[in-house]
mmCIF file with all atom_site columns, C-alpha atoms in Angstrom:
data_model
loop_
_atom_site.group_PDB
_atom_site.id
_atom_site.type_symbol
_atom_site.label_atom_id
_atom_site.label_alt_id
_atom_site.label_comp_id
_atom_site.label_asym_id
_atom_site.label_entity_id
_atom_site.label_seq_id
_atom_site.pdbx_PDB_ins_code
_atom_site.Cartn_x
_atom_site.Cartn_y
_atom_site.Cartn_z
_atom_site.occupancy
_atom_site.B_iso_or_equiv
_atom_site.pdbx_formal_charge
_atom_site.auth_seq_id
_atom_site.auth_comp_id
_atom_site.auth_asym_id
_atom_site.auth_atom_id
_atom_site.pdbx_PDB_model_num
ATOM 1  C CA . UNK A 1 1  ? -8.698  18.008  -13.027 1.00 0.00 ? 1  UNK A CA 1
ATOM 2  C CA . UNK A 1 2  ? -8.569  16.450  -16.496 1.00 0.00 ? 2  UNK A CA 1
ATOM 3  C CA . UNK A 1 3  ? -11.322 14.177  -17.685 1.00 0.00 ? 3  UNK A CA 1
ATOM 4  C CA . UNK A 1 4  ? -10.372 10.516  -18.271 1.00 0.00 ? 4  UNK A CA 1
ATOM 5  C CA . UNK A 1 5  ? -10.310 10.912  -22.066 1.00 0.00 ? 5  UNK A CA 1
ATOM 6  C CA . UNK A 1 6  ? -7.952  13.902  -21.661 1.00 0.00 ? 6  UNK A CA 1
ATOM 7  C CA . UNK A 1 7  ? -5.265  11.944  -19.832 1.00 0.00 ? 7  UNK A CA 1
ATOM 8  C CA . UNK A 1 8  ? -2.214  11.036  -21.845 1.00 0.00 ? 8  UNK A CA 1
ATOM 9  C CA . UNK A 1 9  ? -0.625  7.585   -21.741 1.00 0.00 ? 9  UNK A CA 1
ATOM 10 C CA . UNK A 1 10 ? 2.385   8.843   -19.783 1.00 0.00 ? 10 UNK A CA 1
ATOM 11 C CA . UNK A 1 11 ? 0.129   9.895   -16.879 1.00 0.00 ? 11 UNK A CA 1
ATOM 12 C CA . UNK A 1 12 ? -1.691  6.540   -16.664 1.00 0.00 ? 12 UNK A CA 1
ATOM 13 C CA . UNK A 1 13 ? 0.782   4.037   -15.182 1.00 0.00 ? 13 UNK A CA 1
ATOM 14 C CA . UNK A 1 14 ? 1.386   0.678   -16.788 1.00 0.00 ? 14 UNK A CA 1
ATOM 15 C CA . UNK A 1 15 ? -0.626  -1.874  -14.804 1.00 0.00 ? 15 UNK A CA 1
ATOM 16 C CA . UNK A 1 16 ? 2.316   -4.296  -14.735 1.00 0.00 ? 16 UNK A CA 1
ATOM 17 C CA . UNK A 1 17 ? 4.483   -1.606  -13.161 1.00 0.00 ? 17 UNK A CA 1
ATOM 18 C CA . UNK A 1 18 ? 1.865   -1.018  -10.463 1.00 0.00 ? 18 UNK A CA 1
ATOM 19 C CA . UNK A 1 19 ? 1.205   -4.686  -9.748  1.00 0.00 ? 19 UNK A CA 1
ATOM 20 C CA . UNK A 1 20 ? 4.746   -5.951  -10.247 1.00 0.00 ? 20 UNK A CA 1
ATOM 21 C CA . UNK A 1 21 ? 4.520   -9.280  -8.470  1.00 0.00 ? 21 UNK A CA 1
ATOM 22 C CA . UNK A 1 22 ? 0.987   -10.656 -8.891  1.00 0.00 ? 22 UNK A CA 1
ATOM 23 C CA . UNK A 1 23 ? 1.156   -12.701 -5.681  1.00 0.00 ? 23 UNK A CA 1
ATOM 24 C CA . UNK A 1 24 ? 1.926   -9.633  -3.585  1.00 0.00 ? 24 UNK A CA 1
ATOM 25 C CA . UNK A 1 25 ? -0.919  -7.812  -5.338  1.00 0.00 ? 25 UNK A CA 1
ATOM 26 C CA . UNK A 1 26 ? -3.366  -10.626 -4.480  1.00 0.00 ? 26 UNK A CA 1
ATOM 27 C CA . UNK A 1 27 ? -2.133  -10.589 -0.870  1.00 0.00 ? 27 UNK A CA 1
ATOM 28 C CA . UNK A 1 28 ? -2.674  -6.812  -0.798  1.00 0.00 ? 28 UNK A CA 1
ATOM 29 C CA . UNK A 1 29 ? -6.266  -7.223  -2.038  1.00 0.00 ? 29 UNK A CA 1
ATOM 30 C CA . UNK A 1 30 ? -6.971  -9.995  0.498   1.00 0.00 ? 30 UNK A CA 1
ATOM 31 C CA . UNK A 1 31 ? -5.538  -7.815  3.289   1.00 0.00 ? 31 UNK A CA 1
ATOM 32 C CA . UNK A 1 32 ? -7.798  -4.958  2.185   1.00 0.00 ? 32 UNK A CA 1
ATOM 33 C CA . UNK A 1 33 ? -10.895 -7.162  2.321   1.00 0.00 ? 33 UNK A CA 1
ATOM 34 C CA . UNK A 1 34 ? -9.884  -8.525  5.740   1.00 0.00 ? 34 UNK A CA 1
ATOM 35 C CA . UNK A 1 35 ? -9.322  -4.961  6.976   1.00 0.00 ? 35 UNK A CA 1
ATOM 36 C CA . UNK A 1 36 ? -12.762 -3.829  5.756   1.00 0.00 ? 36 UNK A CA 1
ATOM 37 C CA . UNK A 1 37 ? -14.330 -6.861  7.458   1.00 0.00 ? 37 UNK A CA 1
ATOM 38 C CA . UNK A 1 38 ? -12.531 -6.008  10.730  1.00 0.00 ? 38 UNK A CA 1
ATOM 39 C CA . UNK A 1 39 ? -13.713 -2.376  10.595  1.00 0.00 ? 39 UNK A CA 1
ATOM 40 C CA . UNK A 1 40 ? -17.278 -3.536  10.011  1.00 0.00 ? 40 UNK A CA 1
ATOM 41 C CA . UNK A 1 41 ? -17.096 -5.911  12.978  1.00 0.00 ? 41 UNK A CA 1
ATOM 42 C CA . UNK A 1 42 ? -15.679 -3.193  15.251  1.00 0.00 ? 42 UNK A CA 1
ATOM 43 C CA . UNK A 1 43 ? -18.449 -0.794  14.243  1.00 0.00 ? 43 UNK A CA 1
ATOM 44 C CA . UNK A 1 44 ? -21.123 -3.447  14.862  1.00 0.00 ? 44 UNK A CA 1
ATOM 45 C CA . UNK A 1 45 ? -19.679 -4.276  18.291  1.00 0.00 ? 45 UNK A CA 1
ATOM 46 C CA . UNK A 1 46 ? -19.559 -0.582  19.204  1.00 0.00 ? 46 UNK A CA 1
ATOM 47 C CA . UNK A 1 47 ? -23.257 -0.295  18.310  1.00 0.00 ? 47 UNK A CA 1
ATOM 48 C CA . UNK A 1 48 ? -24.120 -3.324  20.470  1.00 0.00 ? 48 UNK A CA 1
ATOM 49 C CA . UNK A 1 49 ? -22.115 -1.996  23.427  1.00 0.00 ? 49 UNK A CA 1
ATOM 50 C CA . UNK A 1 50 ? -23.715 1.440   23.049  1.00 0.00 ? 50 UNK A CA 1
ATOM 51 C CA . UNK A 1 51 ? -27.203 -0.114  23.162  1.00 0.00 ? 51 UNK A CA 1
ATOM 52 C CA . UNK A 1 52 ? -26.485 -1.836  26.484  1.00 0.00 ? 52 UNK A CA 1
ATOM 53 C CA . UNK A 1 53 ? -24.016 0.477   28.212  1.00 0.00 ? 53 UNK A CA 1
ATOM 54 C CA . UNK A 1 54 ? -24.231 3.879   26.538  1.00 0.00 ? 54 UNK A CA 1
ATOM 55 C CA . UNK A 1 55 ? -21.907 5.649   24.106  1.00 0.00 ? 55 UNK A CA 1
ATOM 56 C CA . UNK A 1 56 ? -18.411 4.278   23.526  1.00 0.00 ? 56 UNK A CA 1
ATOM 57 C CA . UNK A 1 57 ? -15.491 6.707   23.753  1.00 0.00 ? 57 UNK A CA 1
ATOM 58 C CA . UNK A 1 58 ? -14.081 7.803   20.389  1.00 0.00 ? 58 UNK A CA 1
ATOM 59 C CA . UNK A 1 59 ? -10.591 7.042   21.746  1.00 0.00 ? 59 UNK A CA 1
ATOM 60 C CA . UNK A 1 60 ? -11.516 3.381   22.249  1.00 0.00 ? 60 UNK A CA 1
ATOM 61 C CA . UNK A 1 61 ? -12.999 3.141   18.757  1.00 0.00 ? 61 UNK A CA 1
ATOM 62 C CA . UNK A 1 62 ? -9.902  4.748   17.217  1.00 0.00 ? 62 UNK A CA 1
ATOM 63 C CA . UNK A 1 63 ? -7.627  2.323   19.094  1.00 0.00 ? 63 UNK A CA 1
ATOM 64 C CA . UNK A 1 64 ? -9.604  -0.617  17.702  1.00 0.00 ? 64 UNK A CA 1
ATOM 65 C CA . UNK A 1 65 ? -9.466  0.794   14.180  1.00 0.00 ? 65 UNK A CA 1
ATOM 66 C CA . UNK A 1 66 ? -5.679  1.309   14.114  1.00 0.00 ? 66 UNK A CA 1
ATOM 67 C CA . UNK A 1 67 ? -4.118  -0.705  11.323  1.00 0.00 ? 67 UNK A CA 1
ATOM 68 C CA . UNK A 1 68 ? -1.879  -3.484  12.610  1.00 0.00 ? 68 UNK A CA 1
#
């Protein structure tokens, strides 16, 4: 794996090509933050349920963590 200073310009994509439409990029970032927040809430709820009722099935956790 090359070090960052060894990468040539043709390997590093132009940021405008990656972002394209800035509004869709902002929406993508907001979705990512919302998704991380949801995962954190699911994990916290699983911990609370486990404290009161015992371990939660991995299948249930995976169902809750499926991306919409």
